[in-house]
Every structure is written in C-alpha cells, then in structure tokens.
PDB file of N, CA and C in Angstrom:
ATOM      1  N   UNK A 256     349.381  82.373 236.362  1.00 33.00           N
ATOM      2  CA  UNK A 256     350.073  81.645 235.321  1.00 33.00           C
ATOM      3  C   UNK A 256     350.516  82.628 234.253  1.00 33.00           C
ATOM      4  N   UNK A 257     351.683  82.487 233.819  1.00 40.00           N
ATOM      5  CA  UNK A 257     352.720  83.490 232.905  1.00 40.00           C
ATOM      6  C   UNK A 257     352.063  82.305 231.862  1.00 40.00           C
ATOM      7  N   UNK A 258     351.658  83.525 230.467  1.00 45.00           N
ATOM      8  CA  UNK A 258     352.117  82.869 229.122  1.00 45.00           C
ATOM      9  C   UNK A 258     353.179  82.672 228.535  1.00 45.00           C
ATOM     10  N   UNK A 259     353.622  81.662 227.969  1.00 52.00           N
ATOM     11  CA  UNK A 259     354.620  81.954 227.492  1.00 52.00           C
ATOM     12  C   UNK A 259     355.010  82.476 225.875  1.00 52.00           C
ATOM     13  N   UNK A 260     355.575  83.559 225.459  1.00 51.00           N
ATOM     14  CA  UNK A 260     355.868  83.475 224.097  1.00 51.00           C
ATOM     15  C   UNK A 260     356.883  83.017 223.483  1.00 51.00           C
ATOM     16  N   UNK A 261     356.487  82.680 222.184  1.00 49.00           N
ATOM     17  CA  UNK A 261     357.745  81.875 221.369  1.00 49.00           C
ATOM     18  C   UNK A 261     358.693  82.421 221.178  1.00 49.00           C
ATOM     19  N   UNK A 262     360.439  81.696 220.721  1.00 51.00           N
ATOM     20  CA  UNK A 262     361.256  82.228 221.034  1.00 51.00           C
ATOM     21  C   UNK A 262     361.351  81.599 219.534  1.00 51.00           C
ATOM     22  N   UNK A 263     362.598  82.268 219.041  1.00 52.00           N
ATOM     23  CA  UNK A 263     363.406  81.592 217.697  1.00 52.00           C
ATOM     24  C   UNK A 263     364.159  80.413 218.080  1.00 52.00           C
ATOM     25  N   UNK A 264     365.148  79.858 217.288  1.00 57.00           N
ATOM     26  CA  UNK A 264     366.321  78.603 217.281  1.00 57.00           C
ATOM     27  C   UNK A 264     367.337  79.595 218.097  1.00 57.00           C
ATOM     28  N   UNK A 265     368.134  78.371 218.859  1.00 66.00           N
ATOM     29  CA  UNK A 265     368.881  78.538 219.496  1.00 66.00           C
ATOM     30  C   UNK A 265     368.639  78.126 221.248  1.00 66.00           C
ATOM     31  N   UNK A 266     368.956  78.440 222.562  1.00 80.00           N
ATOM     32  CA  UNK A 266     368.543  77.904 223.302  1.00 80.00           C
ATOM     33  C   UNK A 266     367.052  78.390 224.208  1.00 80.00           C
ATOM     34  N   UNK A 267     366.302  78.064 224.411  1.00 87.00           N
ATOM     35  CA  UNK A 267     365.112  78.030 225.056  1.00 87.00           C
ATOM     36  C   UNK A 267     365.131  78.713 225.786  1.00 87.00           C
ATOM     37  N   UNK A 268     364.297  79.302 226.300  1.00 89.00           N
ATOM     38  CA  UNK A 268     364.408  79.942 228.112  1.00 89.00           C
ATOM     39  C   UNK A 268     363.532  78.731 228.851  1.00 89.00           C
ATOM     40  N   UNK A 269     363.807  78.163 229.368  1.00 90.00           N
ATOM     41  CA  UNK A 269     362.956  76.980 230.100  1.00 90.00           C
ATOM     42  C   UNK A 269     362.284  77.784 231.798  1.00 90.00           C
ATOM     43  N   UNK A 270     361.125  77.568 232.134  1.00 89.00           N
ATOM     44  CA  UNK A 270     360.661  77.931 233.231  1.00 89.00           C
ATOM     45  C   UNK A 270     359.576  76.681 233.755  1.00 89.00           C
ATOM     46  N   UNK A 271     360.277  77.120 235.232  1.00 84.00           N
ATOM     47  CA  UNK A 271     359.366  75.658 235.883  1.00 84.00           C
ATOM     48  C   UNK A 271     358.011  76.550 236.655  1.00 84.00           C
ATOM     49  N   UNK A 272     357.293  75.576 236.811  1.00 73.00           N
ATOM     50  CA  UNK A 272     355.915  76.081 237.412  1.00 73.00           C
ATOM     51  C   UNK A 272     356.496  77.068 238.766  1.00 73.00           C
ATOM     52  N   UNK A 273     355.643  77.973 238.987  1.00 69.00           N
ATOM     53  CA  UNK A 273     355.732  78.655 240.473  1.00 69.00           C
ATOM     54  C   UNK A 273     355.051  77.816 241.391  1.00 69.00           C
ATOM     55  N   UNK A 274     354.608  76.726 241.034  1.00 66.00           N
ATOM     56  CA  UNK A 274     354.306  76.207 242.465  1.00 66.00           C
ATOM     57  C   UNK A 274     355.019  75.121 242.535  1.00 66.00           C
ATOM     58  N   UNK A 275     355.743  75.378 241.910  1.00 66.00           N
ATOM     59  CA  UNK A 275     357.048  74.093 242.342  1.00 66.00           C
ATOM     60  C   UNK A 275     358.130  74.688 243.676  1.00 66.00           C
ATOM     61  N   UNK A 276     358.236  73.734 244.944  1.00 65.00           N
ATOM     62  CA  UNK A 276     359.086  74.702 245.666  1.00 65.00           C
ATOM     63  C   UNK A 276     360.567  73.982 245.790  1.00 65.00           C
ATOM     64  N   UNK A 277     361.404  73.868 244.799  1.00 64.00           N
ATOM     65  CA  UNK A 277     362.546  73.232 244.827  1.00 64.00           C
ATOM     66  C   UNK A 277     362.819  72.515 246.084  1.00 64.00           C
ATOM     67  N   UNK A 278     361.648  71.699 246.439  1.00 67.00           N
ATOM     68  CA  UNK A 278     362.472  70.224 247.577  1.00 67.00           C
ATOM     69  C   UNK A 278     362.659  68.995 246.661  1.00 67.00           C
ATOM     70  N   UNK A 279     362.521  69.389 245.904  1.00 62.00           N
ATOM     71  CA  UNK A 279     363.401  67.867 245.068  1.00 62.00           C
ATOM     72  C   UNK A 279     361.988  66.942 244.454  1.00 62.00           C
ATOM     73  N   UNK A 280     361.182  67.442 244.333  1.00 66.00           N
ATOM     74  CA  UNK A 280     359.661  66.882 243.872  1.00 66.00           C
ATOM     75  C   UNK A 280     359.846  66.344 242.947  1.00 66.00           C
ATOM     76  N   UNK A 281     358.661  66.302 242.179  1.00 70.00           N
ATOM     77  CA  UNK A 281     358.568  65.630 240.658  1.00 70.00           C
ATOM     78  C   UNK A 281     358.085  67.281 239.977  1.00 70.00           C
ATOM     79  N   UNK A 282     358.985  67.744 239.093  1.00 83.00           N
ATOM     80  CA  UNK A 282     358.648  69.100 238.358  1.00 83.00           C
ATOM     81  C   UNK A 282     358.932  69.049 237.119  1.00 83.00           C
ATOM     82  N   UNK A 283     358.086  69.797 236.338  1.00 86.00           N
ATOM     83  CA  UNK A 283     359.154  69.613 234.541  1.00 86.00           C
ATOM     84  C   UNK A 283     359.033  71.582 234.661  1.00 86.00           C
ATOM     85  N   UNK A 284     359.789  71.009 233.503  1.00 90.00           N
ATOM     86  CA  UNK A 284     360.272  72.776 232.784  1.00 90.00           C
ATOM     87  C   UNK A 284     359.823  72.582 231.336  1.00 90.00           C
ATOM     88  N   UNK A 285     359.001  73.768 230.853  1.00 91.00           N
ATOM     89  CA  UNK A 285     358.580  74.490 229.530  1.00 91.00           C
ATOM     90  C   UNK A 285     359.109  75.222 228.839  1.00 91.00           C
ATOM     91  N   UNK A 286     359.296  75.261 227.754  1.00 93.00           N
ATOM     92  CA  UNK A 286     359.795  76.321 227.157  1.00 93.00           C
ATOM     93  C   UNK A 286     359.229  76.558 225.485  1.00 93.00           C
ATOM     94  N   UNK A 287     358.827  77.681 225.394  1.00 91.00           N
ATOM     95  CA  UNK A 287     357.852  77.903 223.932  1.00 91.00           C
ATOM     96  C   UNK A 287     359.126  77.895 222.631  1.00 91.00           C
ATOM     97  N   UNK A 288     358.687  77.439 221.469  1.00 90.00           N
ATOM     98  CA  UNK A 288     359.308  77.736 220.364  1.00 90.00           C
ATOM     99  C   UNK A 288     358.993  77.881 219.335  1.00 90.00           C
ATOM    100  N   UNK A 289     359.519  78.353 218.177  1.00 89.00           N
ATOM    101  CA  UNK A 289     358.368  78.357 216.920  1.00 89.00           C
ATOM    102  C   UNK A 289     357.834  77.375 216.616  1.00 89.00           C
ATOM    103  N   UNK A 290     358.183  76.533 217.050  1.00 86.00           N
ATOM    104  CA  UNK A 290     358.514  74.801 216.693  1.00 86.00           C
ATOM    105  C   UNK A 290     357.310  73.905 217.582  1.00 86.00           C
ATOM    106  N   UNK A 291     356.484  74.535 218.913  1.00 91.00           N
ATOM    107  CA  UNK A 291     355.775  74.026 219.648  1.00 91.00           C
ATOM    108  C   UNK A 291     356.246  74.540 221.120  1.00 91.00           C
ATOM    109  N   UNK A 292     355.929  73.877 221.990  1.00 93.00           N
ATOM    110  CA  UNK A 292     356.235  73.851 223.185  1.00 93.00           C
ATOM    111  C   UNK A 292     356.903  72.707 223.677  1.00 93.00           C
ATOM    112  N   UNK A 293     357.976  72.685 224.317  1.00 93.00           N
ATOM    113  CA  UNK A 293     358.869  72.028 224.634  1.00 93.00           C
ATOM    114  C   UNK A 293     358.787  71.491 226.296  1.00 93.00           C
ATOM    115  N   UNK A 294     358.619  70.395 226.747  1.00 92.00           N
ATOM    116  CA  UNK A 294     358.679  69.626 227.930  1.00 92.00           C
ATOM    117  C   UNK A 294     359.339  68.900 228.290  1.00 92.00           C
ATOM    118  N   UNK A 295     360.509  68.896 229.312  1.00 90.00           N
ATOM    119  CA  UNK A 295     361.481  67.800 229.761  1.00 90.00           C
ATOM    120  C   UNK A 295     361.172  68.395 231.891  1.00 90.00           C
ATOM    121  N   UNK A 296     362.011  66.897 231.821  1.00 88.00           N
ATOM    122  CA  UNK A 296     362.179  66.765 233.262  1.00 88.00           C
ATOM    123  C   UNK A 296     362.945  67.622 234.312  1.00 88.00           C
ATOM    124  N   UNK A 297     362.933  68.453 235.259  1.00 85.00           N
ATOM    125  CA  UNK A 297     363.719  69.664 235.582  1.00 85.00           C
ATOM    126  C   UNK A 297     364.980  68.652 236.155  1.00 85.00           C
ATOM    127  N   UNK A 298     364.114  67.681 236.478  1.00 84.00           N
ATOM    128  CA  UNK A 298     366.140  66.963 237.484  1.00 84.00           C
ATOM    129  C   UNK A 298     366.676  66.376 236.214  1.00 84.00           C
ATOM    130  N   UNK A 299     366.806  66.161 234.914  1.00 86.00           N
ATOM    131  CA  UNK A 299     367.293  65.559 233.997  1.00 86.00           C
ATOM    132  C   UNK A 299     367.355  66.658 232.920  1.00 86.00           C
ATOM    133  N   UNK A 300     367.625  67.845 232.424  1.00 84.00           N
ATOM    134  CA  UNK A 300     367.871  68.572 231.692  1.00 84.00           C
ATOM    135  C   UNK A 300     368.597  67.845 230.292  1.00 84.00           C
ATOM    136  N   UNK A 301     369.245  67.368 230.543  1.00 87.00           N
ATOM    137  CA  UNK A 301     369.470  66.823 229.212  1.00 87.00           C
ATOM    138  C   UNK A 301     369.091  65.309 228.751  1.00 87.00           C
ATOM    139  N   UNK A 302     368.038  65.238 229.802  1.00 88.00           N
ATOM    140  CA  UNK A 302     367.257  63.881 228.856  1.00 88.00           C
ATOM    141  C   UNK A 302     366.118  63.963 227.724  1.00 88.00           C
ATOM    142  N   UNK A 303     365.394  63.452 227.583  1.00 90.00           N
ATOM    143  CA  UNK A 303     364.375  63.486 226.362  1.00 90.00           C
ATOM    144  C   UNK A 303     363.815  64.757 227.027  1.00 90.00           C
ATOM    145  N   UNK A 304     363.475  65.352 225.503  1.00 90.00           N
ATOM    146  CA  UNK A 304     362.367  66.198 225.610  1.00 90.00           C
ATOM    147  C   UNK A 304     360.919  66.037 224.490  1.00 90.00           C
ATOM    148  N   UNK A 305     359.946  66.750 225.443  1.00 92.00           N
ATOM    149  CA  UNK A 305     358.948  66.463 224.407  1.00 92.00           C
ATOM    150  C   UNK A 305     358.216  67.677 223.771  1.00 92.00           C
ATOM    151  N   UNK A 306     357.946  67.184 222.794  1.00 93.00           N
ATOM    152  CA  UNK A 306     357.547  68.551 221.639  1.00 93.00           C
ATOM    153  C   UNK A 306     356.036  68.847 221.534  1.00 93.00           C
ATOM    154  N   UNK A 307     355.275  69.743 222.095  1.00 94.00           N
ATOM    155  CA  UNK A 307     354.110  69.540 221.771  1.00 94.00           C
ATOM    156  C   UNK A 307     353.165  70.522 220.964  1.00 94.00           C
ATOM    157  N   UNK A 308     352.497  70.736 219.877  1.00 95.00           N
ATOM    158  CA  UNK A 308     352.396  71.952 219.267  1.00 95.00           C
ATOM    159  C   UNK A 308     351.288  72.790 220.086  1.00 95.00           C
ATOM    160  N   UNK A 309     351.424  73.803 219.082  1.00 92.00           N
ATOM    161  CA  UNK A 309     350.956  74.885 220.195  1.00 92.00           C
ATOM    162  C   UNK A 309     349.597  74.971 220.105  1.00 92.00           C
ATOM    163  N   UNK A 310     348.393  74.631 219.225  1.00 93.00           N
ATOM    164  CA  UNK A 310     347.109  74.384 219.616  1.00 93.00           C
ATOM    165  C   UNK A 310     346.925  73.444 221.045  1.00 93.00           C
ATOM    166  N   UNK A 311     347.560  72.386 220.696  1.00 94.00           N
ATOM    167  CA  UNK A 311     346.898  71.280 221.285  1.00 94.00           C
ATOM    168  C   UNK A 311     347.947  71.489 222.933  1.00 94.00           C
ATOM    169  N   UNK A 312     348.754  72.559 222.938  1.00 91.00           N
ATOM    170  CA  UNK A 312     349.382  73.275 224.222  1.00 91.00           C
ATOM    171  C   UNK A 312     348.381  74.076 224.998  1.00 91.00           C
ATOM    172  N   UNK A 313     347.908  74.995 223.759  1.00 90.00           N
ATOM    173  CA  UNK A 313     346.417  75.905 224.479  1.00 90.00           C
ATOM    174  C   UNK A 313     345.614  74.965 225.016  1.00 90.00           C
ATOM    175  N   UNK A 314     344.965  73.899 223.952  1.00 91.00           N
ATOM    176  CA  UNK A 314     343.517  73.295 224.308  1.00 91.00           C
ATOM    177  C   UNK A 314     344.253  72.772 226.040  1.00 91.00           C
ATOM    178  N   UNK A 315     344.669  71.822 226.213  1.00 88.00           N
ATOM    179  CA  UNK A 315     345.295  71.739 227.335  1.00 88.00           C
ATOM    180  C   UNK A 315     345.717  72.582 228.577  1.00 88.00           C
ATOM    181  N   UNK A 316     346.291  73.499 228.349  1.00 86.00           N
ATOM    182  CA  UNK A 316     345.892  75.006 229.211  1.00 86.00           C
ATOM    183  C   UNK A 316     344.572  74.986 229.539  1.00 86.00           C
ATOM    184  N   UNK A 317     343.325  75.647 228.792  1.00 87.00           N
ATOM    185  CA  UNK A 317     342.240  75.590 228.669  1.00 87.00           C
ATOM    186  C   UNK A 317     341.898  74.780 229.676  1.00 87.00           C
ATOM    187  N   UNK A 318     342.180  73.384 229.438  1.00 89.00           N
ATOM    188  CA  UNK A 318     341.120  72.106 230.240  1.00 89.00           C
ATOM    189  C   UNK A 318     341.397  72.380 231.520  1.00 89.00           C
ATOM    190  N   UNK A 319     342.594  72.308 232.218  1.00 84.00           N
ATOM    191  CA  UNK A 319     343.442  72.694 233.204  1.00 84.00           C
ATOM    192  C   UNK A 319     342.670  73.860 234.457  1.00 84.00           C
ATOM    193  N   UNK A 320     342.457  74.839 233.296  1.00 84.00           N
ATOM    194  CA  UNK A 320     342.444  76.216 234.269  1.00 84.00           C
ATOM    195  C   UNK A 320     340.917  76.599 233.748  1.00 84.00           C
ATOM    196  N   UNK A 321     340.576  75.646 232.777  1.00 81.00           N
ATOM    197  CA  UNK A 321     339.005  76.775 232.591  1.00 81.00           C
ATOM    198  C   UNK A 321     339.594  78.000 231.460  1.00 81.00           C
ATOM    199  N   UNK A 322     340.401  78.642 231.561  1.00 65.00           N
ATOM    200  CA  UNK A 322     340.733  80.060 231.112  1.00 65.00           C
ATOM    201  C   UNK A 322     340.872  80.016 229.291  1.00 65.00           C
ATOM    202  N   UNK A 323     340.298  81.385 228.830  1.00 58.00           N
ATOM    203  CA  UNK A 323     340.826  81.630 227.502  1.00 58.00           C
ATOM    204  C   UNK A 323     342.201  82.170 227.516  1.00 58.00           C
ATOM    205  N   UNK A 324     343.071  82.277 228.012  1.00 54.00           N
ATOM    206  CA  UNK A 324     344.010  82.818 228.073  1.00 54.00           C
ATOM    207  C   UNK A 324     345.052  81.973 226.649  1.00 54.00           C
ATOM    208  N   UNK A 325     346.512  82.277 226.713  1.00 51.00           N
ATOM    209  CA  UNK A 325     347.115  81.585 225.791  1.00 51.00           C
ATOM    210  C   UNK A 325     346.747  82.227 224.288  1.00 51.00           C
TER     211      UNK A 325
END
C-alpha cells in the first residue's frame, strides 16, 4: 500500500487500489488534499465525492491493515 501525500488546490491525482483489476468491479479512487482525503466512485468520476479528514483517514488505514504507517 502507497501513502498518499497531500497535494495543493487545483486537480487531484486520483489513484485506484492495486488490487483492483479493471473488469468493471465495484472500485473507488482516492486522492489526498490539504483539505482531507477525497473518495468518489471510479465508474462515475464526476459524481459526488466524499471528503474525509485526514486523522480519521489514518485511524481507518490503521483498522484495515493493523499498520502504523500513514
């Protein structure tokens, strides 16, 4: 798992999981900002996105993987 670091305003770099294998699944895309971490749907790019800040991005990491990482 890649960390991701925050980016300034303007557009995102969005990255989808590596274990996503583009057959058309259910996948989202991330993308860090000063602002939080950012979550939308990879087949809907310009639908809602969701904002989530970046503690409660780690603690979540954390639960996930076990890891201090982040």
């Amino acid at each position: 798992m890649n960390v991701l670091e925050s980016v300034g305003p303007g557009n995102p770099e969005w990255v989808r999981s590596s274990h996503s294998n583009g057959a058309g699944g259910e996948c989202v895309e991330c993308a860090a900002t000063d602002a939080g971490m950012l979550i939308r749907d990879s087949k809907n790019k310009a639908g809602l996105t969701m904002t989530v800040a970046h503690d409660s991005w780690r603690s979540f990491i954390r639960a996930l993987t076990g890891s201090q990482l982040c």
